[in-house]
mmCIF file of C-alpha atoms (C1' of nucleotides) in Angstrom:
data_model
loop_
_atom_site.group_PDB
_atom_site.id
_atom_site.type_symbol
_atom_site.label_atom_id
_atom_site.label_comp_id
_atom_site.label_asym_id
_atom_site.label_seq_id
_atom_site.Cartn_x
_atom_site.Cartn_y
_atom_site.Cartn_z
ATOM 1 C CA MET V 30 -37.816 -12.590 -12.866
ATOM 2 C CA PRO V 31 -40.413 -11.230 -15.113
ATOM 3 C CA GLU V 32 -38.861 -8.445 -17.138
ATOM 4 C CA LEU V 33 -40.595 -6.499 -19.871
ATOM 5 C CA PRO V 34 -40.990 -9.420 -22.336
ATOM 6 C CA GLU V 35 -42.437 -11.724 -19.696
ATOM 7 C CA VAL V 36 -44.848 -9.114 -18.343
ATOM 8 C CA GLU V 37 -45.925 -8.252 -21.879
ATOM 9 C CA THR V 38 -46.520 -11.936 -22.626
ATOM 10 C CA VAL V 39 -48.660 -12.271 -19.516
ATOM 11 C CA ARG V 40 -50.554 -9.122 -20.488
ATOM 12 C CA ARG V 41 -51.334 -10.471 -23.940
ATOM 13 C CA GLY V 42 -52.527 -13.737 -22.453
ATOM 14 C CA LEU V 43 -54.835 -12.101 -19.925
ATOM 15 C CA GLU V 44 -56.146 -9.208 -22.002
ATOM 16 C CA PRO V 45 -58.778 -11.005 -24.111
ATOM 17 C CA HIS V 46 -60.290 -12.590 -21.008
ATOM 18 C CA LEU V 47 -60.062 -9.658 -18.623
ATOM 19 C CA VAL V 48 -61.109 -6.739 -20.773
ATOM 20 C CA HIS V 49 -64.871 -6.138 -20.727
ATOM 21 C CA ALA V 50 -65.246 -8.684 -17.923
ATOM 22 C CA THR V 51 -66.602 -7.721 -14.511
ATOM 23 C CA LEU V 52 -64.894 -8.725 -11.285
ATOM 24 C CA LYS V 53 -67.653 -10.801 -9.744
ATOM 25 C CA ARG V 54 -65.756 -11.838 -6.645
ATOM 26 C CA VAL V 55 -62.207 -11.241 -5.431
ATOM 27 C CA GLU V 56 -60.427 -13.400 -2.884
ATOM 28 C CA ALA V 57 -57.470 -11.990 -0.979
ATOM 29 C CA ARG V 58 -56.174 -15.076 0.771
ATOM 30 C CA ARG V 59 -53.674 -13.140 2.827
ATOM 31 C CA ALA V 60 -53.467 -9.522 3.906
ATOM 32 C CA ASP V 61 -50.103 -8.765 2.402
ATOM 33 C CA LEU V 62 -47.781 -9.564 -0.466
ATOM 34 C CA ARG V 63 -44.679 -7.424 -0.475
ATOM 35 C CA PHE V 64 -46.815 -4.630 0.962
ATOM 36 C CA PRO V 65 -50.203 -4.885 2.612
ATOM 37 C CA LEU V 66 -52.990 -5.167 0.051
ATOM 38 C CA PRO V 67 -55.041 -1.936 -0.095
ATOM 39 C CA GLN V 68 -57.678 -1.407 2.566
ATOM 40 C CA GLY V 69 -60.927 -3.038 1.475
ATOM 41 C CA PHE V 70 -59.161 -4.525 -1.552
ATOM 42 C CA ALA V 71 -61.776 -7.138 -2.513
ATOM 43 C CA GLU V 72 -64.760 -4.902 -1.823
ATOM 44 C CA ARG V 73 -63.331 -2.061 -3.849
ATOM 45 C CA LEU V 74 -62.818 -4.354 -6.844
ATOM 46 C CA GLU V 75 -66.007 -6.379 -6.777
ATOM 47 C CA GLY V 76 -68.567 -5.203 -9.299
ATOM 48 C CA GLN V 77 -66.022 -3.224 -11.312
ATOM 49 C CA ARG V 78 -65.684 -3.748 -15.021
ATOM 50 C CA ILE V 79 -62.204 -3.955 -16.534
ATOM 51 C CA LEU V 80 -61.845 -1.456 -19.361
ATOM 52 C CA SER V 81 -58.275 -2.185 -20.415
ATOM 53 C CA LEU V 82 -55.125 -4.016 -19.405
ATOM 54 C CA GLU V 83 -51.929 -2.107 -20.083
ATOM 55 C CA ARG V 84 -48.269 -2.613 -19.340
ATOM 56 C CA ARG V 85 -45.871 0.090 -18.173
ATOM 57 C CA ALA V 86 -42.311 -1.107 -17.514
ATOM 58 C CA LYS V 87 -42.795 -4.327 -15.532
ATOM 59 C CA TYR V 88 -46.207 -3.282 -14.219
ATOM 60 C CA LEU V 89 -49.631 -4.453 -15.338
ATOM 61 C CA ILE V 90 -52.338 -1.822 -15.048
ATOM 62 C CA ALA V 91 -56.035 -2.640 -15.218
ATOM 63 C CA GLN V 92 -58.320 0.342 -15.761
ATOM 64 C CA LEU V 93 -61.576 -0.080 -13.873
ATOM 65 C CA SER V 94 -65.024 1.339 -14.564
ATOM 66 C CA ASN V 95 -64.942 3.441 -11.383
ATOM 67 C CA ALA V 96 -61.975 5.522 -12.598
ATOM 68 C CA GLN V 97 -59.565 3.601 -10.407
ATOM 69 C CA CYS V 98 -56.765 1.419 -11.644
ATOM 70 C CA LEU V 99 -55.375 -1.789 -10.285
ATOM 71 C CA ILE V 100 -51.592 -1.817 -10.454
ATOM 72 C CA MET V 101 -49.884 -5.194 -10.326
ATOM 73 C CA HIS V 102 -46.218 -6.117 -10.098
ATOM 74 C CA LEU V 103 -44.955 -9.705 -10.297
ATOM 75 C CA GLY V 104 -41.755 -9.234 -8.308
ATOM 76 C CA MET V 105 -39.432 -12.192 -8.884
ATOM 77 C CA THR V 106 -41.806 -15.148 -8.760
ATOM 78 C CA GLY V 107 -45.280 -13.747 -9.373
ATOM 79 C CA ARG V 108 -47.507 -15.611 -11.782
ATOM 80 C CA PHE V 109 -50.988 -15.026 -13.144
ATOM 81 C CA THR V 110 -52.774 -18.112 -14.380
ATOM 82 C CA LEU V 111 -56.035 -18.088 -16.244
ATOM 83 C CA VAL V 112 -58.165 -20.992 -15.091
ATOM 84 C CA ALA V 113 -60.772 -22.193 -17.528
ATOM 85 C CA LYS V 114 -64.444 -21.535 -17.040
ATOM 86 C CA GLY V 115 -66.163 -23.674 -14.469
ATOM 87 C CA LYS V 116 -63.136 -24.546 -12.368
ATOM 88 C CA GLY V 117 -63.756 -22.164 -9.513
ATOM 89 C CA GLU V 118 -67.436 -22.671 -8.954
ATOM 90 C CA THR V 119 -67.297 -23.979 -5.413
ATOM 91 C CA LEU V 120 -67.851 -21.585 -2.552
ATOM 92 C CA GLY V 121 -64.899 -20.839 -0.346
ATOM 93 C CA GLU V 122 -61.318 -21.575 -1.242
ATOM 94 C CA TYR V 123 -61.066 -23.660 -4.333
ATOM 95 C CA VAL V 124 -57.714 -25.401 -4.746
ATOM 96 C CA TYR V 125 -56.477 -24.648 -8.253
ATOM 97 C CA ASP V 126 -54.335 -26.924 -10.321
ATOM 98 C CA THR V 127 -52.110 -24.394 -12.082
ATOM 99 C CA GLY V 128 -48.823 -26.250 -11.748
ATOM 100 C CA ALA V 129 -47.731 -23.905 -8.966
ATOM 101 C CA ASP V 130 -47.809 -24.716 -5.258
ATOM 102 C CA PRO V 131 -51.380 -23.827 -4.224
ATOM 103 C CA ARG V 132 -50.143 -22.634 -0.831
ATOM 104 C CA HIS V 133 -48.900 -19.562 -2.665
ATOM 105 C CA ASP V 134 -52.158 -18.785 -4.461
ATOM 106 C CA HIS V 135 -52.626 -15.397 -2.770
ATOM 107 C CA VAL V 136 -55.254 -13.579 -4.823
ATOM 108 C CA VAL V 137 -58.044 -14.949 -6.998
ATOM 109 C CA PHE V 138 -60.158 -12.876 -9.386
ATOM 110 C CA HIS V 139 -63.471 -14.504 -10.269
ATOM 111 C CA LEU V 140 -64.710 -13.009 -13.521
ATOM 112 C CA SER V 141 -68.249 -12.597 -14.781
ATOM 113 C CA ASN V 142 -67.422 -14.680 -17.848
ATOM 114 C CA GLY V 143 -66.735 -17.708 -15.667
ATOM 115 C CA ALA V 144 -62.951 -17.618 -15.840
ATOM 116 C CA ASP V 145 -60.772 -17.225 -12.769
ATOM 117 C CA VAL V 146 -57.385 -15.532 -12.648
ATOM 118 C CA VAL V 147 -55.102 -16.828 -9.909
ATOM 119 C CA TYR V 148 -52.112 -14.868 -8.612
ATOM 120 C CA ASN V 149 -49.411 -17.128 -7.196
ATOM 121 C CA ASP V 150 -46.177 -15.769 -5.722
ATOM 122 C CA PRO V 151 -43.939 -17.913 -3.465
ATOM 123 C CA ARG V 152 -41.526 -15.135 -2.539
ATOM 124 C CA ARG V 153 -44.176 -12.443 -2.320
ATOM 125 C CA PHE V 154 -41.995 -9.746 -3.840
ATOM 126 C CA GLY V 155 -44.948 -8.814 -6.015
ATOM 127 C CA PHE V 156 -47.606 -6.314 -4.975
ATOM 128 C CA MET V 157 -50.944 -4.785 -5.941
ATOM 129 C CA LEU V 158 -52.177 -1.226 -5.544
ATOM 130 C CA LEU V 159 -55.423 0.598 -6.200
ATOM 131 C CA ILE V 160 -55.153 4.236 -7.180
ATOM 132 C CA ALA V 161 -57.272 6.788 -8.983
ATOM 133 C CA ASP V 162 -56.645 7.096 -12.732
ATOM 134 C CA SER V 163 -55.995 10.775 -12.274
ATOM 135 C CA GLU V 164 -53.165 10.106 -9.826
ATOM 136 C CA ARG V 165 -51.443 7.518 -11.922
ATOM 137 C CA ASP V 166 -48.835 9.576 -13.749
ATOM 138 C CA ALA V 167 -47.982 11.531 -10.635
ATOM 139 C CA HIS V 168 -47.714 8.429 -8.468
ATOM 140 C CA PRO V 169 -44.219 7.826 -7.015
ATOM 141 C CA LEU V 170 -44.011 4.542 -8.928
ATOM 142 C CA PHE V 171 -44.421 6.224 -12.292
ATOM 143 C CA ARG V 172 -43.442 9.831 -11.703
ATOM 144 C CA HIS V 173 -39.777 9.370 -12.522
ATOM 145 C CA MET V 174 -40.036 6.296 -14.688
ATOM 146 C CA GLY V 175 -37.932 6.264 -17.837
ATOM 147 C CA THR V 176 -38.918 5.789 -21.429
ATOM 148 C CA GLU V 177 -40.513 2.632 -22.794
ATOM 149 C CA PRO V 178 -37.792 0.878 -24.794
ATOM 150 C CA LEU V 179 -40.208 -0.235 -27.511
ATOM 151 C CA GLY V 180 -41.683 3.240 -27.876
ATOM 152 C CA SER V 181 -40.433 6.181 -29.892
ATOM 153 C CA GLY V 182 -38.744 7.711 -26.843
ATOM 154 C CA LEU V 183 -35.756 5.387 -26.929
ATOM 155 C CA THR V 184 -33.243 7.068 -29.200
ATOM 156 C CA ALA V 185 -29.488 7.442 -29.211
ATOM 157 C CA GLU V 186 -30.028 11.127 -28.362
ATOM 158 C CA TYR V 187 -32.136 10.194 -25.328
ATOM 159 C CA LEU V 188 -29.588 7.674 -24.017
ATOM 160 C CA ALA V 189 -26.733 10.112 -24.532
ATOM 161 C CA ARG V 190 -28.551 12.909 -22.753
ATOM 162 C CA ARG V 191 -29.371 10.704 -19.748
ATOM 163 C CA ALA V 192 -25.892 9.147 -19.640
ATOM 164 C CA HIS V 193 -24.001 12.406 -20.035
ATOM 165 C CA GLY V 194 -21.594 12.851 -17.123
ATOM 166 C CA LYS V 195 -22.685 9.616 -15.371
ATOM 167 C CA LYS V 196 -19.934 7.419 -14.021
ATOM 168 C CA VAL V 197 -22.210 4.486 -13.307
ATOM 169 C CA ASN V 198 -21.516 1.365 -15.372
ATOM 170 C CA LEU V 199 -23.584 0.641 -18.464
ATOM 171 C CA LYS V 200 -25.338 -2.407 -17.100
ATOM 172 C CA THR V 201 -26.584 -0.654 -13.972
ATOM 173 C CA PHE V 202 -27.541 2.319 -16.143
ATOM 174 C CA LEU V 203 -29.693 0.093 -18.375
ATOM 175 C CA MET V 204 -31.368 -1.563 -15.412
ATOM 176 C CA ASP V 205 -32.201 1.787 -13.833
ATOM 177 C CA GLN V 206 -35.960 2.067 -14.327
ATOM 178 C CA ARG V 207 -35.689 5.870 -14.310
ATOM 179 C CA ILE V 208 -33.682 5.677 -17.525
ATOM 180 C CA VAL V 209 -35.244 2.843 -19.521
ATOM 181 C CA ALA V 210 -38.323 1.124 -18.101
ATOM 182 C CA GLY V 211 -38.583 -2.641 -18.104
ATOM 183 C CA ILE V 212 -35.044 -3.944 -18.595
ATOM 184 C CA GLY V 213 -33.906 -6.367 -15.903
ATOM 185 C CA ASN V 214 -30.900 -8.525 -15.231
ATOM 186 C CA ILE V 215 -31.229 -10.920 -18.163
ATOM 187 C CA TYR V 216 -31.949 -8.443 -20.932
ATOM 188 C CA ALA V 217 -29.339 -5.948 -19.744
ATOM 189 C CA SER V 218 -26.610 -8.543 -20.316
ATOM 190 C CA GLU V 219 -28.148 -9.702 -23.596
ATOM 191 C CA ALA V 220 -28.570 -6.178 -24.997
ATOM 192 C CA LEU V 221 -24.979 -5.236 -24.156
ATOM 193 C CA TRP V 222 -23.705 -8.335 -25.924
ATOM 194 C CA ARG V 223 -25.713 -7.453 -29.035
ATOM 195 C CA ALA V 224 -24.300 -3.936 -28.933
ATOM 196 C CA GLY V 225 -20.735 -5.209 -28.402
ATOM 197 C CA LEU V 226 -20.413 -3.122 -25.246
ATOM 198 C CA LYS V 227 -18.738 -4.139 -22.010
ATOM 199 C CA PRO V 228 -21.133 -4.102 -19.008
ATOM 200 C CA GLY V 229 -18.569 -2.369 -16.801
ATOM 201 C CA ARG V 230 -17.966 0.507 -19.222
ATOM 202 C CA ALA V 231 -18.888 3.950 -17.905
ATOM 203 C CA ALA V 232 -22.336 5.126 -19.042
ATOM 204 C CA HIS V 233 -21.054 8.583 -19.992
ATOM 205 C CA THR V 234 -19.187 7.034 -22.911
ATOM 206 C CA LEU V 235 -22.553 6.882 -24.681
ATOM 207 C CA ALA V 236 -22.187 10.648 -25.051
ATOM 208 C CA ASP V 237 -19.476 12.978 -26.276
ATOM 209 C CA ALA V 238 -18.346 16.085 -24.412
ATOM 210 C CA ARG V 239 -21.429 17.974 -25.574
ATOM 211 C CA GLY V 240 -23.842 15.216 -24.632
ATOM 212 C CA ARG V 241 -24.315 14.123 -28.253
ATOM 213 C CA PRO V 242 -24.620 10.365 -28.875
ATOM 214 C CA THR V 243 -21.519 8.365 -29.706
ATOM 215 C CA GLU V 244 -21.487 5.357 -31.996
ATOM 216 C CA ARG V 245 -22.026 3.246 -28.891
ATOM 217 C CA ALA V 246 -25.377 4.882 -28.171
ATOM 218 C CA HIS V 247 -26.384 4.311 -31.775
ATOM 219 C CA ALA V 248 -25.495 0.617 -31.414
ATOM 220 C CA LEU V 249 -27.276 0.211 -28.114
ATOM 221 C CA VAL V 250 -30.716 1.377 -29.252
ATOM 222 C CA PRO V 251 -31.352 -1.391 -31.816
ATOM 223 C CA ALA V 252 -29.665 -3.915 -29.496
ATOM 224 C CA ILE V 253 -32.187 -3.160 -26.748
ATOM 225 C CA ARG V 254 -35.125 -3.106 -29.138
ATOM 226 C CA THR V 255 -34.319 -6.315 -30.957
ATOM 227 C CA VAL V 256 -33.548 -8.334 -27.863
ATOM 228 C CA LEU V 257 -36.852 -7.327 -26.253
ATOM 229 C CA GLU V 258 -38.818 -7.881 -29.461
ATOM 230 C CA ASP V 259 -37.207 -11.265 -30.052
ATOM 231 C CA ALA V 260 -37.927 -12.244 -26.458
ATOM 232 C CA ILE V 261 -41.579 -11.215 -26.712
ATOM 233 C CA ARG V 262 -41.869 -13.185 -29.922
ATOM 234 C CA ALA V 263 -40.495 -16.223 -28.059
ATOM 235 C CA GLY V 264 -42.972 -15.722 -25.202
ATOM 236 C CA GLY V 265 -40.322 -14.535 -22.726
ATOM 237 C CA SER V 266 -37.654 -16.516 -20.871
ATOM 238 C CA THR V 267 -38.364 -19.290 -18.395
ATOM 239 C CA LEU V 268 -35.507 -20.010 -16.015
ATOM 240 C CA LYS V 269 -37.522 -21.526 -13.217
ATOM 241 C CA ASP V 270 -40.735 -19.901 -12.143
ATOM 242 C CA TYR V 271 -41.926 -17.857 -15.069
ATOM 243 C CA ARG V 272 -45.054 -19.071 -16.857
ATOM 244 C CA ASN V 273 -47.449 -17.266 -19.168
ATOM 245 C CA ALA V 274 -51.136 -16.819 -18.383
ATOM 246 C CA GLY V 275 -51.890 -20.225 -19.865
ATOM 247 C CA GLY V 276 -49.274 -21.927 -17.681
ATOM 248 C CA GLY V 277 -46.820 -22.376 -20.560
ATOM 249 C CA GLU V 278 -43.100 -21.658 -20.589
ATOM 250 C CA GLY V 279 -41.231 -19.077 -22.610
ATOM 251 C CA ALA V 280 -38.606 -20.140 -25.119
ATOM 252 C CA PHE V 281 -36.189 -17.226 -25.269
ATOM 253 C CA GLN V 282 -33.809 -18.857 -22.744
ATOM 254 C CA GLU V 283 -32.841 -21.112 -25.641
ATOM 255 C CA SER V 284 -31.655 -18.034 -27.525
ATOM 256 C CA PHE V 285 -29.537 -16.485 -24.778
ATOM 257 C CA ALA V 286 -26.192 -15.363 -26.131
ATOM 258 C CA VAL V 287 -24.627 -14.788 -22.723
ATOM 259 C CA TYR V 288 -27.019 -15.111 -19.776
ATOM 260 C CA ASP V 289 -26.245 -18.155 -17.621
ATOM 261 C CA ARG V 290 -23.619 -19.289 -20.151
ATOM 262 C CA ASP V 291 -20.424 -18.942 -18.134
ATOM 263 C CA GLY V 292 -17.588 -20.660 -19.965
ATOM 264 C CA ALA V 293 -19.459 -21.106 -23.243
ATOM 265 C CA PRO V 294 -17.915 -19.937 -26.509
ATOM 266 C CA CYS V 295 -19.110 -16.575 -27.795
ATOM 267 C CA ALA V 296 -21.700 -16.966 -30.547
ATOM 268 C CA ARG V 297 -20.535 -13.948 -32.530
ATOM 269 C CA THR V 298 -19.156 -15.019 -35.879
ATOM 270 C CA GLY V 299 -15.378 -15.047 -35.852
ATOM 271 C CA CYS V 300 -15.039 -13.887 -32.241
ATOM 272 C CA GLY V 301 -13.680 -17.005 -30.624
ATOM 273 C CA GLY V 302 -13.981 -15.493 -27.149
ATOM 274 C CA ARG V 303 -15.570 -17.027 -24.098
ATOM 275 C CA ILE V 304 -18.540 -15.898 -22.016
ATOM 276 C CA ARG V 305 -17.632 -14.956 -18.462
ATOM 277 C CA ARG V 306 -19.753 -14.445 -15.386
ATOM 278 C CA SER V 307 -18.971 -11.507 -13.137
ATOM 279 C CA VAL V 308 -20.849 -9.601 -10.462
ATOM 280 C CA ILE V 309 -21.876 -5.961 -10.953
ATOM 281 C CA SER V 310 -23.892 -4.195 -8.268
ATOM 282 C CA GLY V 311 -24.477 -7.554 -6.662
ATOM 283 C CA ARG V 312 -26.107 -9.108 -9.726
ATOM 284 C CA ALA V 313 -24.769 -11.877 -11.960
ATOM 285 C CA THR V 314 -23.512 -10.387 -15.210
ATOM 286 C CA TYR V 315 -22.507 -12.221 -18.369
ATOM 287 C CA ALA V 316 -20.375 -10.945 -21.211
ATOM 288 C CA CYS V 317 -17.831 -11.983 -23.800
ATOM 289 C CA SER V 318 -14.415 -10.804 -22.685
ATOM 290 C CA ARG V 319 -13.219 -10.434 -26.269
ATOM 291 C CA CYS V 320 -15.883 -8.772 -28.414
ATOM 292 C CA GLN V 321 -17.529 -6.511 -25.834
ATOM 293 C CA ARG V 322 -15.532 -3.323 -25.465
ATOM 294 C "C1'" DA D 13 -24.279 12.005 -6.177
ATOM 295 C "C1'" DC D 14 -22.541 7.896 -6.338
ATOM 296 C "C1'" DT D 15 -21.356 2.904 -4.558
ATOM 297 C "C1'" DG D 16 -21.931 -1.328 -2.281
ATOM 298 C "C1'" DT D 17 -24.636 -3.957 0.920
ATOM 299 C "C1'" DA D 18 -28.606 -5.618 3.238
ATOM 300 C "C1'" DC D 19 -33.171 -6.748 3.109
ATOM 301 C "C1'" DC D 20 -37.979 -8.347 1.922
ATOM 302 C "C1'" DC D 21 -39.309 -14.103 1.204
ATOM 303 C "C1'" DT D 22 -39.225 -18.938 -0.328
ATOM 304 C "C1'" DG D 23 -37.343 -22.661 -2.939
ATOM 305 C "C1'" DT D 24 -33.692 -25.168 -4.873
ATOM 306 C "C1'" DA D 25 -29.113 -26.794 -6.010
ATOM 307 C "C1'" DG D 26 -24.736 -28.132 -4.605
ATOM 308 C "C1'" DG D 27 -21.092 -29.321 -1.168
ATOM 309 C "C1'" DC D 28 -20.094 -32.118 2.646
ATOM 310 C "C1'" DT H 13 -30.833 -38.698 4.013
ATOM 311 C "C1'" DG H 14 -29.892 -34.326 6.115
ATOM 312 C "C1'" DC H 15 -27.728 -29.948 7.092
ATOM 313 C "C1'" DC H 16 -25.689 -25.745 5.554
ATOM 314 C "C1'" DT H 17 -24.729 -22.122 2.279
ATOM 315 C "C1'" DA H 18 -25.333 -19.549 -1.866
ATOM 316 C "C1'" DC H 19 -28.168 -17.879 -5.207
ATOM 317 C "C1'" DA H 20 -32.466 -16.543 -8.001
ATOM 318 C "C1'" DG H 21 -35.980 -12.722 -12.992
ATOM 319 C "C1'" DG H 22 -37.072 -6.961 -8.585
ATOM 320 C "C1'" DG H 23 -36.948 -2.925 -5.993
ATOM 321 C "C1'" DT H 24 -35.839 -0.136 -1.971
ATOM 322 C "C1'" DA H 25 -33.391 1.641 2.070
ATOM 323 C "C1'" DC H 26 -29.557 2.442 4.010
ATOM 324 C "C1'" DA H 27 -24.431 3.638 5.300
ATOM 325 C "C1'" DG H 28 -20.285 5.377 3.703
#
DNA sequence: ACTGTACCCTGTAGGC
DNA sequence: TGCCTACAGGGTACAG
């Protein structure tokens, strides 16, 4: 669920409270999420100061004072909620009122500044890792990760080079984290609509015979950028589970051009087409059958 | 090297 | 009301 804009919104909500705070106590209420939590998870975190909170793709990364970093992924239904000072003062397992089912409150960070951060995740597709800073870039999770779409690395030349000779369809290509990091199922459909490109089109058509960008690649770059920037500005998209660190919903779902709009008229001026749902690589895909080519 | 499928897990919506 | 099935923002491991 949480794609780049949602993870970035959560990051911005947590950052002012987490950075410079010390992890006073950490509760791991179960031994595993998607994967087992690291050995000695709570003990290894307690007493550490948080130096920074970054985002890479859909991952949150907290740098710790002991040169380790805590890597967090929200999976489909993961949610971090900041609970105001004073709420978690009781010993043992405090039951938090975050709006989520407290049975799925799996990890709680008690901060030195009095705030608590609760990680809730009904489906437990999320996970947390502890690795040394020095191993981060070489770690299998990040080693082959693609460029950040909001960074300077996303250019028509880059897309063309990576797409050159690839038969895979454009939507799957965009969702491939080794190509562009952070685009998921919603924003892939939305970006392709903005670019006027059909999701099923072959990725190699972003490049000419020499691997130079075509007009399509030039259209796709600003489409990706603007849809992600607009979504961040709107605080992400809430379909069901997603909430920001303050428990609030995103608003970008109100601006979807295609996602979850099967049968709706296309919003492009003068198009007159209709949005259609299809399935590509097992995922729901939405596009206008007329103006996306 | 590609593709499609299954799977991890829980909740919810819709059909009957 | 209940039972059953399909589907959901992610990512990986397979078989073919």
